Each structure stands twice: as structure tokens, then as C-alpha cells.
Coordinates of C-alpha atoms in Angstrom, one line a residue:
M1005 CA -47.3 -90.3 -59.2
F1006 CA -44.5 -89.3 -60.4
I1007 CA -42.6 -90.7 -63.2
R1008 CA -38.6 -90.8 -63.5
G1009 CA -39.1 -90.5 -67.0
R1010 CA -40.7 -87.2 -67.0
N1011 CA -38.0 -86.0 -66.8
I1012 CA -37.3 -85.6 -70.9
V1013 CA -41.3 -84.8 -71.5
R1014 CA -40.4 -81.9 -69.1
M1015 CA -37.1 -80.6 -69.8
A1016 CA -38.6 -80.2 -73.6
A1017 CA -42.1 -78.6 -71.5
E1018 CA -39.8 -76.0 -70.3
A1019 CA -38.3 -75.2 -72.7
A1020 CA -41.0 -74.4 -74.8
F1021 CA -43.0 -72.5 -72.3
L1022 CA -39.5 -70.7 -72.1
L1023 CA -41.3 -68.6 -76.1
L1024 CA -44.5 -68.5 -74.2
A1025 CA -43.2 -66.6 -70.8
M1026 CA -41.5 -64.3 -73.6
G1027 CA -45.0 -63.6 -74.9
G1028 CA -46.2 -62.9 -71.8
A1029 CA -47.1 -59.7 -71.6
C1030 CA -49.5 -58.8 -74.0
H1031 CA -52.1 -62.2 -73.3
A1032 CA -54.4 -60.0 -73.5
A1033 CA -54.7 -58.9 -77.1
T1034 CA -53.8 -63.2 -78.7
A1035 CA -57.5 -64.5 -79.2
T1036 CA -58.0 -67.3 -77.1
P1037 CA -58.1 -69.9 -77.4
D1038 CA -62.0 -71.8 -78.0
S1039 CA -61.9 -74.4 -76.1
Y1040 CA -61.0 -72.2 -73.1
S1041 CA -63.0 -73.1 -70.0
I1042 CA -64.5 -69.6 -68.3
N1043 CA -64.4 -68.6 -64.7
I1044 CA -65.0 -66.1 -62.2
G1045 CA -62.5 -63.3 -61.9
D1046 CA -62.2 -63.6 -65.6
E1047 CA -62.7 -60.1 -67.9
L1048 CA -64.5 -61.0 -71.6
E1049 CA -64.7 -58.1 -74.1
M1050 CA -67.3 -58.9 -76.2
D1051 CA -68.2 -56.9 -79.4
I1052 CA -71.6 -57.8 -81.8
L1053 CA -70.6 -56.8 -85.3
D1054 CA -74.5 -55.8 -86.0
D1055 CA -74.4 -52.6 -84.8
S1056 CA -72.5 -49.7 -84.7
D1057 CA -70.8 -49.2 -81.0
P1058 CA -67.5 -50.4 -79.8
P1059 CA -65.8 -54.4 -78.3
Q1060 CA -66.9 -53.8 -74.6
R1061 CA -65.6 -55.7 -70.9
Y1062 CA -67.8 -57.7 -68.6
S1063 CA -66.4 -59.4 -65.8
V1064 CA -67.4 -62.7 -65.1
G1065 CA -68.9 -62.9 -60.9
S1066 CA -68.8 -64.2 -58.1
D1067 CA -71.7 -66.1 -58.8
G1068 CA -70.7 -67.5 -62.5
Q1069 CA -72.6 -64.7 -64.4
V1070 CA -71.9 -62.5 -66.7
Q1071 CA -73.9 -58.7 -66.9
L1072 CA -74.6 -58.1 -70.8
P1073 CA -76.6 -55.1 -71.9
L1074 CA -80.1 -55.5 -72.8
I1075 CA -80.1 -59.6 -71.8
G1076 CA -79.1 -59.3 -68.3
G1077 CA -77.0 -62.6 -66.6
V1078 CA -75.7 -64.8 -68.4
S1079 CA -74.0 -68.2 -66.9
V1080 CA -70.7 -68.9 -67.9
E1081 CA -68.5 -70.4 -65.7
N1082 CA -66.6 -73.6 -66.3
I1083 CA -68.0 -73.8 -70.3
T1084 CA -65.8 -73.0 -72.9
L1085 CA -65.1 -69.5 -74.6
G1086 CA -66.9 -71.4 -78.0
Q1087 CA -69.7 -71.9 -75.7
A1088 CA -70.3 -69.2 -74.1
R1089 CA -70.1 -67.2 -77.1
D1090 CA -72.9 -69.8 -78.8
L1091 CA -75.0 -69.3 -75.7
I1092 CA -75.0 -64.9 -75.9
R1093 CA -75.8 -65.4 -79.7
R1094 CA -78.7 -67.7 -79.8
T1095 CA -79.6 -66.0 -76.3
Y1096 CA -80.0 -62.8 -77.5
V1097 CA -82.2 -64.5 -80.7
E1098 CA -85.0 -66.3 -78.3
R1099 CA -85.5 -62.3 -76.5
E1100 CA -85.6 -60.8 -80.3
I1101 CA -82.6 -58.6 -79.9
F1102 CA -81.3 -59.6 -82.7
V1103 CA -81.7 -61.8 -86.2
A1104 CA -78.6 -63.0 -86.6
P1105 CA -75.9 -61.5 -84.6
T1106 CA -72.3 -62.4 -85.6
V1107 CA -70.9 -62.4 -81.5
E1108 CA -67.1 -62.1 -81.9
L1109 CA -66.0 -63.1 -77.6
S1110 CA -63.1 -63.7 -76.5
V1111 CA -61.0 -62.7 -72.5
A1112 CA -59.1 -59.7 -72.2
N1113 CA -58.0 -60.1 -69.0
F1114 CA -57.6 -63.0 -66.5
R1115 CA -56.6 -63.5 -62.7
P1116 CA -53.6 -63.6 -61.7
I1117 CA -51.8 -66.9 -60.4
F1118 CA -50.1 -66.9 -56.9
V1119 CA -47.5 -69.3 -56.9
L1120 CA -45.8 -70.6 -53.0
G1121 CA -43.9 -72.1 -51.1
D1122 CA -39.9 -73.9 -52.4
V1123 CA -39.1 -71.4 -55.3
R1124 CA -37.1 -68.9 -55.9
N1125 CA -39.4 -65.9 -57.0
P1126 CA -43.0 -66.7 -55.2
G1127 CA -45.6 -64.2 -56.3
N1128 CA -47.8 -63.5 -58.8
Y1129 CA -47.9 -64.2 -61.8
D1130 CA -49.6 -63.4 -65.0
F1131 CA -52.2 -66.2 -66.0
Q1132 CA -52.0 -67.8 -69.5
P1133 CA -54.7 -70.5 -71.6
F1134 CA -53.1 -74.6 -71.0
L1135 CA -50.5 -73.0 -68.4
T1136 CA -49.6 -76.2 -66.4
A1137 CA -47.5 -76.3 -62.9
E1138 CA -44.3 -77.3 -64.0
Q1139 CA -44.5 -73.8 -66.4
A1140 CA -45.6 -71.9 -63.3
V1141 CA -42.8 -72.7 -61.2
G1142 CA -40.0 -72.2 -63.9
L1143 CA -42.0 -69.0 -63.9
A1144 CA -41.3 -68.6 -60.4
G1145 CA -37.5 -69.2 -61.0
G1146 CA -37.7 -72.8 -60.7
P1147 CA -37.3 -75.2 -57.5
A1148 CA -35.7 -73.7 -54.8
I1149 CA -33.2 -76.1 -54.6
S1150 CA -31.7 -77.3 -57.4
T1151 CA -30.5 -81.0 -59.0
R1152 CA -30.2 -81.4 -62.3
N1153 CA -27.1 -82.3 -62.5
E1154 CA -23.6 -82.0 -59.0
E1155 CA -22.0 -78.9 -61.3
A1156 CA -25.5 -76.6 -60.7
R1157 CA -25.4 -78.7 -57.1
V1158 CA -22.4 -77.1 -56.2
L1159 CA -23.1 -73.7 -57.2
E1160 CA -26.4 -72.9 -55.7
R1161 CA -24.8 -74.5 -52.3
R1162 CA -22.1 -71.9 -53.1
N1163 CA -24.8 -68.9 -53.8
L1164 CA -27.1 -70.1 -50.9
Q1165 CA -24.2 -70.3 -48.2
G1166 CA -22.2 -66.4 -49.4
A1167 CA -26.0 -65.3 -48.7
L1168 CA -25.5 -66.7 -45.1
N1169 CA -22.4 -65.7 -44.2
G1170 CA -23.6 -62.1 -45.9
L1171 CA -26.8 -62.3 -43.7
D1172 CA -24.4 -63.0 -40.9
S1173 CA -22.6 -59.8 -40.5
D1174 CA -25.8 -57.9 -41.3
L1175 CA -27.7 -60.2 -38.4
A1176 CA -24.1 -59.4 -36.5
R1177 CA -24.0 -55.5 -36.9
L1178 CA -27.6 -55.3 -36.5
V1179 CA -27.9 -57.1 -32.6
S1180 CA -24.5 -54.9 -32.4
Q1181 CA -26.4 -52.0 -32.4
Y1182 CA -28.7 -52.9 -30.6
A1183 CA -26.6 -54.0 -27.8
R1184 CA -25.3 -50.1 -27.4
L1185 CA -28.6 -48.5 -27.7
Q1186 CA -29.8 -51.3 -24.7
A1187 CA -26.6 -49.7 -23.0
Q1188 CA -27.4 -45.4 -23.9
V1189 CA -30.5 -47.0 -22.6
S1190 CA -29.2 -48.1 -19.3
G1191 CA -27.3 -44.9 -19.0
R1192 CA -23.4 -46.7 -19.9
T1193 CA -20.9 -45.7 -22.0
E1194 CA -20.4 -49.4 -23.6
V1195 CA -21.4 -52.5 -25.1
R1196 CA -21.5 -55.4 -23.1
W1197 CA -22.5 -59.2 -24.5
A1198 CA -25.4 -59.5 -22.4
D1199 CA -26.8 -56.8 -24.4
V1200 CA -27.9 -59.0 -26.5
P1201 CA -31.5 -61.0 -25.8
A1202 CA -30.6 -64.5 -24.7
E1203 CA -32.8 -66.0 -27.5
V1204 CA -31.6 -64.5 -30.8
R1205 CA -27.2 -65.2 -29.3
P1206 CA -27.0 -68.8 -30.4
D1207 CA -27.5 -66.9 -34.0
I1208 CA -25.2 -64.3 -33.7
D1209 CA -21.5 -64.9 -33.8
R1210 CA -19.7 -63.6 -31.7
E1211 CA -16.4 -63.0 -33.1
L1212 CA -18.0 -61.0 -35.6
F1213 CA -19.7 -58.8 -32.9
D1214 CA -16.6 -58.3 -30.9
A1215 CA -15.1 -56.4 -33.9
L1216 CA -18.0 -54.0 -33.7
K1217 CA -17.9 -53.6 -30.6
P1218 CA -15.5 -50.9 -30.5
K1219 CA -17.6 -49.1 -33.1
E1220 CA -20.3 -49.0 -30.8
D1221 CA -18.6 -47.9 -28.0
Q1222 CA -17.9 -44.8 -30.3
I1223 CA -20.5 -43.7 -31.5
I1224 CA -22.0 -44.1 -27.4
T1225 CA -18.7 -42.3 -26.7
L1226 CA -20.4 -39.3 -29.5
E1227 CA -23.7 -39.4 -29.5
E1228 CA -23.6 -38.7 -25.5
R1229 CA -20.7 -36.0 -26.3
N1230 CA -23.1 -34.4 -28.9
R1231 CA -25.4 -34.7 -26.5
A1232 CA -23.9 -33.1 -23.7
T1233 CA -22.9 -30.0 -26.2
R1234 CA -26.8 -29.3 -26.4
R1235 CA -27.5 -29.6 -22.7
R1236 CA -24.9 -25.9 -22.3
L1237 CA -25.9 -24.9 -25.3
I1238 CA -29.4 -24.1 -23.6
E1239 CA -28.4 -24.1 -19.9
E1240 CA -26.3 -21.5 -21.0
A1241 CA -28.5 -19.8 -23.4
V1242 CA -30.7 -20.6 -20.2
T1243 CA -28.6 -18.3 -17.4
E1244 CA -28.2 -15.3 -20.5
A1245 CA -31.9 -15.3 -20.5
S1246 CA -32.1 -14.8 -16.6
N1247 CA -30.0 -12.3 -16.0
R1248 CA -31.5 -10.7 -19.4
I1249 CA -34.6 -10.3 -17.3
A1250 CA -32.6 -8.8 -13.4
L1251 CA -31.2 -6.0 -16.1
I1252 CA -34.4 -5.6 -16.8
D1253 CA -36.0 -5.6 -13.3
Q1254 CA -33.2 -3.7 -12.2
R1255 CA -33.6 -1.0 -14.9
E1256 CA -37.3 -0.5 -14.1
T1257 CA -36.6 -0.6 -10.6
V1258 CA -34.7 2.9 -11.9
Q1259 CA -37.3 3.6 -14.2
S1260 CA -40.1 3.9 -11.6
Q1261 CA -38.3 6.0 -8.9
A1262 CA -37.1 8.2 -11.8
L1263 CA -41.1 8.0 -12.5
E1264 CA -41.8 9.1 -9.4
R1265 CA -39.6 12.0 -9.1
I1266 CA -40.6 14.1 -11.8
R1267 CA -44.4 13.4 -10.7
S1268 CA -43.8 14.7 -7.3
E1269 CA -41.8 18.1 -8.9
L1270 CA -44.7 18.2 -11.6
D1271 CA -47.5 18.5 -8.6
R1272 CA -45.1 20.8 -7.3
N1273 CA -45.2 23.1 -10.1
R1274 CA -48.7 23.5 -10.2
V1275 CA -48.7 24.9 -7.1
L1276 CA -46.2 27.1 -7.7
V1277 CA -48.3 28.0 -11.3
T1278 CA -51.2 28.4 -8.9
R1279 CA -50.0 30.9 -6.9
G1280 CA -48.4 33.1 -10.2
L1281 CA -44.7 32.1 -9.1
K1282 CA -44.7 29.6 -11.9
T1283 CA -45.4 29.4 -15.6
Q1284 CA -48.1 27.6 -17.4
S1285 CA -44.7 25.7 -19.9
A1286 CA -43.2 24.4 -16.8
V1287 CA -46.0 22.9 -16.5
T1288 CA -46.4 21.7 -19.7
Q1289 CA -42.6 20.6 -19.3
Y1290 CA -43.0 18.7 -17.0
D1291 CA -45.8 16.6 -18.4
Q1292 CA -44.3 15.8 -21.2
A1293 CA -41.4 14.3 -19.4
V1294 CA -44.6 11.6 -17.0
S1295 CA -45.3 10.9 -20.2
R1296 CA -41.2 9.7 -21.8
Q1297 CA -41.0 7.9 -18.2
E1298 CA -44.8 6.2 -18.3
G1299 CA -44.1 5.1 -22.0
E1300 CA -40.3 3.3 -21.4
L1301 CA -41.0 1.4 -18.1
L1302 CA -43.9 0.1 -20.7
Q1303 CA -41.2 -0.8 -22.8
L1304 CA -39.8 -2.4 -20.3
R1305 CA -42.4 -4.8 -18.9
E1306 CA -43.3 -5.2 -22.2
Q1307 CA -39.2 -7.2 -22.9
R1308 CA -39.2 -8.5 -19.0
S1309 CA -42.5 -10.5 -20.8
A1310 CA -40.7 -11.8 -24.4
A1311 CA -38.4 -12.6 -22.0
L1312 CA -40.2 -14.8 -19.2
V1313 CA -42.1 -16.2 -22.6
Q1314 CA -38.1 -17.2 -23.8
L1315 CA -37.1 -18.4 -20.5
G1316 CA -40.2 -21.4 -19.9
E1317 CA -39.5 -22.2 -23.5
L1318 CA -36.0 -23.0 -22.8
Q1319 CA -35.8 -24.3 -19.4
S1320 CA -38.7 -26.9 -21.7
E1321 CA -36.8 -27.7 -23.7
L1322 CA -33.8 -28.5 -21.4
S1323 CA -36.5 -30.3 -19.4
Q1324 CA -37.4 -32.3 -23.0
I1325 CA -33.6 -33.5 -23.9
D1326 CA -33.6 -36.4 -21.8
T1327 CA -36.8 -37.6 -22.7
E1328 CA -36.8 -37.1 -26.2
W1329 CA -33.7 -39.0 -26.1
E1330 CA -34.7 -41.7 -24.3
K1331 CA -37.8 -42.5 -26.5
Q1332 CA -35.9 -42.5 -30.2
L1333 CA -33.2 -45.0 -27.6
L1334 CA -36.8 -46.7 -27.5
S1335 CA -38.7 -45.8 -30.8
Q1336 CA -34.6 -47.3 -32.7
S1337 CA -35.2 -50.4 -30.2
Q1338 CA -38.0 -51.4 -31.4
A1339 CA -36.9 -50.6 -35.1
H1340 CA -33.9 -53.0 -34.9
W1341 CA -35.2 -55.5 -33.4
S1342 CA -37.9 -56.1 -35.6
E1343 CA -35.9 -56.1 -38.9
I1344 CA -33.8 -58.3 -36.1
N1345 CA -36.5 -61.3 -36.1
K1346 CA -36.8 -60.7 -39.5
L1347 CA -33.7 -61.3 -40.6
R1348 CA -32.9 -64.6 -38.3
S1349 CA -36.2 -65.6 -41.0
Q1350 CA -34.7 -65.5 -43.1
R1351 CA -31.1 -67.3 -41.6
T1352 CA -33.8 -70.4 -41.1
S1353 CA -35.1 -69.8 -44.3
L1354 CA -31.7 -69.7 -45.8
E1355 CA -29.7 -72.9 -43.3
D1356 CA -33.0 -75.9 -44.3
R1357 CA -32.4 -74.4 -48.6
L1358 CA -28.6 -75.5 -47.7
L1359 CA -29.5 -78.4 -45.8
L1360 CA -32.0 -79.8 -47.9
L1361 CA -29.2 -79.4 -50.7
E1362 CA -27.3 -81.7 -48.5
Q1363 CA -29.2 -84.0 -48.4
W1364 CA -29.5 -84.0 -52.6
M1365 CA -25.4 -83.8 -52.9
N1366 CA -24.5 -87.2 -50.1
A1367 CA -28.1 -88.8 -51.8
A1368 CA -27.2 -88.3 -55.6
T1369 CA -22.8 -88.7 -55.2
G1370 CA -22.3 -90.3 -58.6
T1371 CA -25.6 -90.4 -59.9
E1372 CA -28.4 -87.8 -61.3
A1373 CA -30.9 -87.2 -59.5
E1374 CA -34.1 -86.8 -59.4
L1375 CA -35.9 -84.1 -58.7
L1376 CA -39.5 -84.7 -56.6
V1377 CA -42.0 -81.7 -56.5
E1378 CA -45.3 -82.0 -55.4
Y1379 CA -48.0 -79.3 -56.5
R1380 CA -51.0 -79.0 -54.4
V1381 CA -53.2 -75.6 -56.1
R1382 CA -56.1 -74.3 -53.6
R1383 CA -59.5 -73.1 -56.4
R1384 CA -61.5 -71.3 -55.4
G1385 CA -65.2 -71.7 -56.9
R1386 CA -69.1 -71.1 -56.8
G1387 CA -68.0 -75.0 -53.9
G1388 CA -65.8 -72.3 -52.6
L1389 CA -62.0 -73.7 -52.0
Q1390 CA -60.6 -76.2 -53.3
Q1391 CA -57.8 -77.6 -52.8
M1392 CA -55.9 -80.3 -54.8
Q1393 CA -52.4 -82.4 -55.8
L1394 CA -51.7 -82.0 -59.2
D1395 CA -48.7 -83.6 -61.6
P1396 CA -46.7 -81.7 -63.3
L1397 CA -48.0 -81.4 -67.0
D1398 CA -52.2 -80.5 -65.0
E1399 CA -52.9 -77.1 -66.4
L1400 CA -53.6 -74.0 -63.8
A1401 CA -56.8 -72.2 -63.8
P1402 CA -56.9 -68.8 -63.5
G1403 CA -56.3 -67.5 -59.8
D1404 CA -55.1 -70.8 -58.6
L1405 CA -52.2 -70.5 -55.6
L1406 CA -50.2 -73.1 -55.7
V1407 CA -47.8 -75.0 -53.7
V1408 CA -44.9 -76.1 -54.4
V1409 CA -42.8 -78.6 -51.8
V1410 CA -39.4 -79.8 -52.5
K1411 CA -39.6 -83.3 -50.6
P1412 CA -36.2 -84.6 -49.2
P1413 CA -33.8 -87.3 -50.9
E1414 CA -35.6 -90.2 -49.2
A1415 CA -39.0 -89.3 -50.6
L1416 CA -37.7 -90.2 -53.6
A1417 CA -37.8 -94.1 -52.8
E1418 CA -41.6 -93.5 -52.3
A1419 CA -42.0 -92.6 -55.5
E1420 CA -40.1 -95.3 -57.3
P1421 CA -41.7 -95.4 -61.0
T1422 CA -44.6 -98.1 -61.4
Q1423 CA -43.7 -100.8 -64.3

């Protein structure tokens, strides 16, 4: 039950917990109280001083047992650290492993706790023995809505309003970029308000959108100019490659004709040699000329083949410009839409916090308001998942999931102190 008189107790507990939090990073190194109740997932460190082995660590399994050397599983769930130490010592004696062993047992690592709900910094935090629900909220930055005093509420409202204004600016910027992408997909050179999805428009400041519109229109112009330049350069390269192929074809035709003439001369000289009218050197000369012409013709054909490959690559690149451009626009649109929805969710959360804070401020005018916080914990044990409601000073267990709910001011009437 919520009790107004706990304000002083709570303030003292929070002040004391600041010291506890400062040493939270080294909690595993400090001695764990013997009264600590062992839970599933804890990592125990055991050292038998009667042997020469160094300390070893063992995790408490889902069955509540810890597997120890020579004796196997020992059930330690829901018993204190002191009781577990006595149980382990007694088991070693009963199994006749040791006569009178000296056993040191401590908790090396606790499972972290998770704090969610109406807190400033939700997340997971290191567990500390005797950690209360109220102290866990302190680790998470305190309740999301502060109602301690009027000055704190005014400052918090100013911060929330500033965050909301900044988020509105970011949202308008993202939406204007999304609208520009939609205009580009449609082949238009100007952003329109109609490019903004209807379900998003109520969350967008139209004046901010109109102020950002000229910049987005300019981006469309620049990107379209860049794409047109790229197309022109590739088209020019295609034309140049085509012209080069045409020139090679002409040279190949001339070279083929020249080769045919030389071959004819070679055949004529061979006939003259057989008649004794020419020497063999004339035939050799024409043979060499034929070989040179055939080599040059082969080179031309190789050049033509390479030019055709280059032309094909350029034509492929040209045909892909528009396809790749459209794919890029669609991909960017999806990414922007995802970011827009995230910002909208954050905006809704800020608006809810601001509304709740204003309700507290209106309800607390002229008086000091009480902060009404509900602590709900989800705890997993061998029996499964348990859900329960805690008082602020109730202690948590390792691995607990603490859900914090800040109630509206009208709920205070249901939490009047009992006499």
C-alpha cells in the first residue's frame, strides 16, 4: 500500500543508495551476506581451503542445482548463502570426501535486473544484495515524471517541450526528404504536400515542411542534373565506341582487299619462277608480305572484338542508370519511412509524458504533490514466471524484471493513507 509518510524514508533510502550505486561496479568483489538467498542463474565461487586447488566458479542451473566436483549436483535454490555453505560442507563429509573441510562460498556474479516502464533510463542494471524496488528506479534515473516540487516540474516541462520541438523539427525534415523521394520516383521536379502520407500529416508542422520544401526541390534539380550528365557522358562513350568499330571495319575491309591483291601477286610470281622468268627471292618477298598483312588483319579483328565488348558494357550501364536510380530511391524511401515511424513513436511518448506532467502540475497547485508509483515485478523460478506487485521498499531478486508505472494524479484519491 502507498503511504505518504514514506516520503522521508524514501528520501533517506535514495540518499543511502547513491553510495551503494557508486560501488556497484565492484559488487562481485565484495563479500556477499550469508543471509542472501541464492537464485537460479547466480554464479557461485567456492574454495575448499583443505586442498591446493584455486577457487572455482559454478553456476546455479535452471533446476536450482550447482554441479560441484566429486559430489555432483547440490540443490541450493531459495536457501541462504550460509545454509548452502553448511550443506556443501556436510555433503562432502557424508560422502567421505573430506573429514572436516573448510569451505568458503560467495556469489561471484548476480544476474542483472531489468527496469522498464515510466523511468528515465530503462535498461538492465547490476544487481546488489538488498536492492529495493525504489532503489532500482533510482538506478534507472528516477521516474519519468518528477512531481517532487514545483521547480522540478517546471524545469522538466521545459525540457520535455524542448525535446518535443526538436523532435518536430527532425520529423519535418525526414518527412520532407521522404516527400522528395516520392516526387523523384514519380518523375516530378517539385515536392508537394500530397507526397506526405495522409496518416503522417497530423504529426507534421506544415510551416516547417514548407520552409524545407525549397531545399528539397533544389536537391531534385541537382540530382537530376547529375544523372543527366552521367547519361550524356555514357552516351558519348557509346557513340565513340560505335565510331571506333566502324573505323576498324573500314580498315579491315581495306586490309582484306590488300591481302587478296598480294596473294594474287604471290601466285603469279610462283608461275613465273616455274617458267624461269623470276627468281625464288621474289616468291619469298611476297610470302613475307602476305604474312604481315594476315597479322595486321588479325590485330584489327582483335581490336574490333575488344571494342564490341566495351560497347556492350557501356550500353548495359546506360540501360541500368534509370533502374538503379529507381531502386536507390525506393530503398531510401523505406529507410526514411522506418525512421519516421520511430520518431512518431518517440513523439507520442513525449506527448504522453508532457500531458501527465501537466496533470500533476494542475493537481498540485499550491500544495506539495505525492509521487504515486506502482512497482510490478516479473520473476522466473523453477515454478515458472511469477508476476507480483511490490511496495517501494520490497527487495528484488537477481534477474527480476521491474515494470514501473507512474499513475495520474486522480489515482491519489485511491491511495489515501490508512489511519
